[in-house]
Short mmCIF file of C-alpha atoms in Angstrom, two decimals:
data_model
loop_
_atom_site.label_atom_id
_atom_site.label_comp_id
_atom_site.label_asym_id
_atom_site.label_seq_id
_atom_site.Cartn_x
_atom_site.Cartn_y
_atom_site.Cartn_z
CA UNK R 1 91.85 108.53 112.62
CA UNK R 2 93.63 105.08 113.49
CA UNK R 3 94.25 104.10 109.46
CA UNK R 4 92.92 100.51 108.96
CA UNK R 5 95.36 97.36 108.21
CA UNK R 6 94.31 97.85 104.43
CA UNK R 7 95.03 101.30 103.94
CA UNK R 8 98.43 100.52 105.32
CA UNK R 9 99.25 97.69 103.14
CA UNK R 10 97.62 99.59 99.91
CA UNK R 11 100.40 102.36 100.60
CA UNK R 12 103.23 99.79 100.41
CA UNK R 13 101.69 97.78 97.84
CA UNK R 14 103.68 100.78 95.45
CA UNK R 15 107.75 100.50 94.79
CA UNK R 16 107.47 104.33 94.67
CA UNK R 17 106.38 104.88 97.76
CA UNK R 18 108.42 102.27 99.10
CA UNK R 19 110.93 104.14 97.77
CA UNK R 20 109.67 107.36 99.72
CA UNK R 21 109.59 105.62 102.66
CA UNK R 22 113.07 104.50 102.44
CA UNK R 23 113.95 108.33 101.74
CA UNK R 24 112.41 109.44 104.87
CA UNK R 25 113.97 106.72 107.06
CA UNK R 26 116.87 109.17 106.53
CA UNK R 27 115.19 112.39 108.04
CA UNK R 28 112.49 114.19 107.20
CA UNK R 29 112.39 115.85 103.76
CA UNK R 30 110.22 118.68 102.04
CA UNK R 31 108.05 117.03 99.12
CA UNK R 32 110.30 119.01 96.46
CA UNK R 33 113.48 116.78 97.96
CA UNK R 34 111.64 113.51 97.65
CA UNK R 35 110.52 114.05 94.15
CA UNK R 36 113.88 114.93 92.87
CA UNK R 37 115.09 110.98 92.32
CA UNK R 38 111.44 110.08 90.72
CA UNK R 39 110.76 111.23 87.13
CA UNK R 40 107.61 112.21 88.51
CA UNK R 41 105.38 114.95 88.26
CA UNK R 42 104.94 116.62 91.78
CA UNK R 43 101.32 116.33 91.29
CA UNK R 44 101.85 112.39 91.26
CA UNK R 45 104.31 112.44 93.44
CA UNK R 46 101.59 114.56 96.08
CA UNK R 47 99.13 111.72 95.08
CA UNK R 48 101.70 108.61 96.57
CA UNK R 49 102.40 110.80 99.51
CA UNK R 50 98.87 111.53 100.15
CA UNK R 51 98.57 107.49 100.13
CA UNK R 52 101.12 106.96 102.49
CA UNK R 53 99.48 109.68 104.63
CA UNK R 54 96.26 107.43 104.96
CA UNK R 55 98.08 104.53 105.88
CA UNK R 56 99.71 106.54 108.71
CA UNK R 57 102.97 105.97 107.24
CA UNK R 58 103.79 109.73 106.54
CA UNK R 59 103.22 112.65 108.60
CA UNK R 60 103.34 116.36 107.08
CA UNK R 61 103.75 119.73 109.04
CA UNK R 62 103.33 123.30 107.40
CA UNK R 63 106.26 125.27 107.21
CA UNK R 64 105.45 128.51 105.85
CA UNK R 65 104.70 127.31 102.35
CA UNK R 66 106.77 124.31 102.18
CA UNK R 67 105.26 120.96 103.59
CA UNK R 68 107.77 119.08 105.53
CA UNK R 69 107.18 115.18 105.65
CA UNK R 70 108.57 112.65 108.47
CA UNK R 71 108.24 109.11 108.31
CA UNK R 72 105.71 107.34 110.92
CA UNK R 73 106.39 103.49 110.87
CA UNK R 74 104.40 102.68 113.42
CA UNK R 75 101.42 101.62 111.43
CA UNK R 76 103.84 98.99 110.09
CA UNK R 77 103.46 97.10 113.24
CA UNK R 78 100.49 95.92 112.60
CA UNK R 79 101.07 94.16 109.19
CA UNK R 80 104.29 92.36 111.34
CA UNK R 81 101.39 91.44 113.74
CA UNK R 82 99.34 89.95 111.14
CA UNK R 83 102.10 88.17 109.18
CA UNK R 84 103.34 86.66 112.25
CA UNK R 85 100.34 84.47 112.18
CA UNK R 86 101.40 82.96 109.48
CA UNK R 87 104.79 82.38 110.03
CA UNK R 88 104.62 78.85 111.34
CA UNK R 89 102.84 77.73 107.90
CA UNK R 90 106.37 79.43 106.09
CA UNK R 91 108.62 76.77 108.66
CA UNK R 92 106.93 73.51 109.87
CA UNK R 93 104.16 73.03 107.11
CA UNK R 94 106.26 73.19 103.96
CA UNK R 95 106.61 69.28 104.12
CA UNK R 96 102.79 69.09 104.64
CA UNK R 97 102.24 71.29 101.36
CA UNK R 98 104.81 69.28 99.68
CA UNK R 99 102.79 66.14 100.34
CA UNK R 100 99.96 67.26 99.54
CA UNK R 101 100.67 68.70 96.14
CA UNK R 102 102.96 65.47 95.26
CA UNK R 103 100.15 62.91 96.31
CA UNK R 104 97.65 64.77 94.23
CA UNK R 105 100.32 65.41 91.20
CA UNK R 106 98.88 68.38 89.46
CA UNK R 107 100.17 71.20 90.79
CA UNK R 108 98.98 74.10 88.67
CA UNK P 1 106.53 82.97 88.25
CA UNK P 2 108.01 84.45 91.44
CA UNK P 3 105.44 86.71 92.41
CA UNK P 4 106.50 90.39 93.02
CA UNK P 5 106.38 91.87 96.32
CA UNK P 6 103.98 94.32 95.04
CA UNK P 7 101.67 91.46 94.17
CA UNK P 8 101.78 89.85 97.25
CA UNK P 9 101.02 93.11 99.33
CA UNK P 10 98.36 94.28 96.82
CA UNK P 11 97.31 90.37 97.91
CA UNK P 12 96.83 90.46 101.54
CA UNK P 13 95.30 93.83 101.14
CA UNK P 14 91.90 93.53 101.12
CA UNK P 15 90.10 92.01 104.76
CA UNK P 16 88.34 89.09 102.18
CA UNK P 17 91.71 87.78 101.06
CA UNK P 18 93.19 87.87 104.19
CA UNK P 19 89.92 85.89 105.61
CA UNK P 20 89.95 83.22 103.15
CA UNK P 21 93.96 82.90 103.98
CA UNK P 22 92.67 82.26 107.27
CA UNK P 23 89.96 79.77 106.05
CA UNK P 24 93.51 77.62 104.54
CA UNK P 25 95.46 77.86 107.37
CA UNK P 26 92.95 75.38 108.81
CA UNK P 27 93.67 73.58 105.59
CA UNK P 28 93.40 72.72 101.96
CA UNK P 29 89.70 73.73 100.54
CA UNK P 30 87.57 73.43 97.79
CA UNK P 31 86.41 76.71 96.33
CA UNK P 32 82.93 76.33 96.87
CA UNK P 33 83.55 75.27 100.46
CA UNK P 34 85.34 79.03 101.04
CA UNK P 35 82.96 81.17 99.53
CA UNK P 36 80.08 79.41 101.72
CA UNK P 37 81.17 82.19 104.80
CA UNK P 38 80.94 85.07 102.54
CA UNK P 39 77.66 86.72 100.74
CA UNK P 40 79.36 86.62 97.65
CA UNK P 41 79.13 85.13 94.24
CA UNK P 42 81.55 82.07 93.26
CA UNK P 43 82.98 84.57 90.70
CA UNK P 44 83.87 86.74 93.07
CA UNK P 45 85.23 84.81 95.38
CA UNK P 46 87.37 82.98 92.12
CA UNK P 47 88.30 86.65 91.42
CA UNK P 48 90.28 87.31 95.16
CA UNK P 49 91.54 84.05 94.84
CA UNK P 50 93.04 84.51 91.58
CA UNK P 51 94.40 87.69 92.98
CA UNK P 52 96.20 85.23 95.93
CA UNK P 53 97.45 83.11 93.42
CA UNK P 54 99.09 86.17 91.41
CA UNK P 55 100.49 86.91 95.18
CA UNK P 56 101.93 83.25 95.19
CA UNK P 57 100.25 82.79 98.47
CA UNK P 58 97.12 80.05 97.33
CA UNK P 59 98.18 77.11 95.20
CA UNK P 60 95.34 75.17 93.23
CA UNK P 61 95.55 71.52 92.81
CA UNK P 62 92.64 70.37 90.35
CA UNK P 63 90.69 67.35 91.56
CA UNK P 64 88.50 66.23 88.58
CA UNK P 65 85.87 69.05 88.49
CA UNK P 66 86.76 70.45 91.62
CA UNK P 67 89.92 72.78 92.22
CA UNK P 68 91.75 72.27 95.86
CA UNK P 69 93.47 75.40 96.87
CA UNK P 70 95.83 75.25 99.77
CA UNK P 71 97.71 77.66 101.44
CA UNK P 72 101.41 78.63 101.01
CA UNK P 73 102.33 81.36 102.88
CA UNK P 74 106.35 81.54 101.89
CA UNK P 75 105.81 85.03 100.16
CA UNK P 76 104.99 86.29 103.61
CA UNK P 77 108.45 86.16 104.67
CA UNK P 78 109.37 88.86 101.77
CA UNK P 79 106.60 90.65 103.77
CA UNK P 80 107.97 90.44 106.99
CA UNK P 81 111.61 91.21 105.54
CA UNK P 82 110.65 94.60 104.27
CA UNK P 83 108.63 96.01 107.33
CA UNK P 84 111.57 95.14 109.38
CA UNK P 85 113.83 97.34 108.28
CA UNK P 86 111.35 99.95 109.89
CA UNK P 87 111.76 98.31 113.43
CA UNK P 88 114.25 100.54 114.72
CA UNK P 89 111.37 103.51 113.83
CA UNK P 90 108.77 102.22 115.56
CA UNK P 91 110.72 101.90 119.10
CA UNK P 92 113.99 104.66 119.29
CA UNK P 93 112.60 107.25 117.15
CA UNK P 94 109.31 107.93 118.55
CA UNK P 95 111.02 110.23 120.68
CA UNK P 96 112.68 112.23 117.93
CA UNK P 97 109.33 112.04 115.98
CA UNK P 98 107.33 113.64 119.12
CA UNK P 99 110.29 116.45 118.89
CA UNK P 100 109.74 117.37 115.90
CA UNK P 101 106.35 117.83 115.23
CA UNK P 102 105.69 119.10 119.04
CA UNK P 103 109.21 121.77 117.68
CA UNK P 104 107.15 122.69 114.30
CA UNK P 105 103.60 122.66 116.70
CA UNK P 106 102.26 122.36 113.47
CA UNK P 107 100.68 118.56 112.85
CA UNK P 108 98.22 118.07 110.47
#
């Protein structure tokens, strides 16, 4: 199942499993190893992974009875694809919001 | 307040926030005027924008009674800074991704 644009951005949404991601953009790691760094529980850490795992971010394979987890960024592409709509507004309309916001005065 | 990236993610996450940051790109609004597209109450809609505001990405300008909220999409860029680290995973390890899991035979 293709995870949807949300799911993906609700995984990163998290510093913690940001932070697993970053792990497993060194290699892939058994969920024991990734806990380690993370006063965590493994139950809570199981509960980030199994978010990543519906964004698409994180893939797991059995191995015996370890679970061995690799990083899948391709989902990622997407939220690059959608930002990238926006990134005109972020160069040429910054003087256009500036006016705006100084001709009406009351910028809350 | 500089908004956290966290904030800003947890921001863009859902498909109603990301549709009325579509209504803004097409310029400023009044509140009323974006929740006319949706079947939802004002306080609703006020609720997701509040939640833009918290991601920095909607700026309200109060006009009498009325509230003008205009786009600002700078806290995208944080957006598009983080996902690009993963870049290099999405095109040259594909390949070593496929080897692994096709190695372990065992995707779930």
């Amino acid at each position: 199942m293709t995870p949807t644009l949300d799911h993906v951005l609700v995984a990163i949404a998290d510093p913690t499993r940001r932070a697993i991601l970053g792990r497993l953009s060194r290699g892939p790691a058994r969920i024991t190893d990734i806990a380690a760094p993370f006063e965590m529980s493994l139950a809570a850490v199981s509960k980030h992974v199994r978010m990543l795992e519906r964004g698409g971010l994180v893939r797991r394979a059995r191995q015996g009875r370890e679970h061995m987890l690799t990083l899948d960024a391709r989902p990622l592409r997407r939220v690059v694809e959608w930002t990238s709509r926006y990134e005109r507004f972020w160069n040429d309309r910054l003087d256009h919001l500036e006016a705006f916001f100084t001709q009406k005065g009351q910028v809350k």
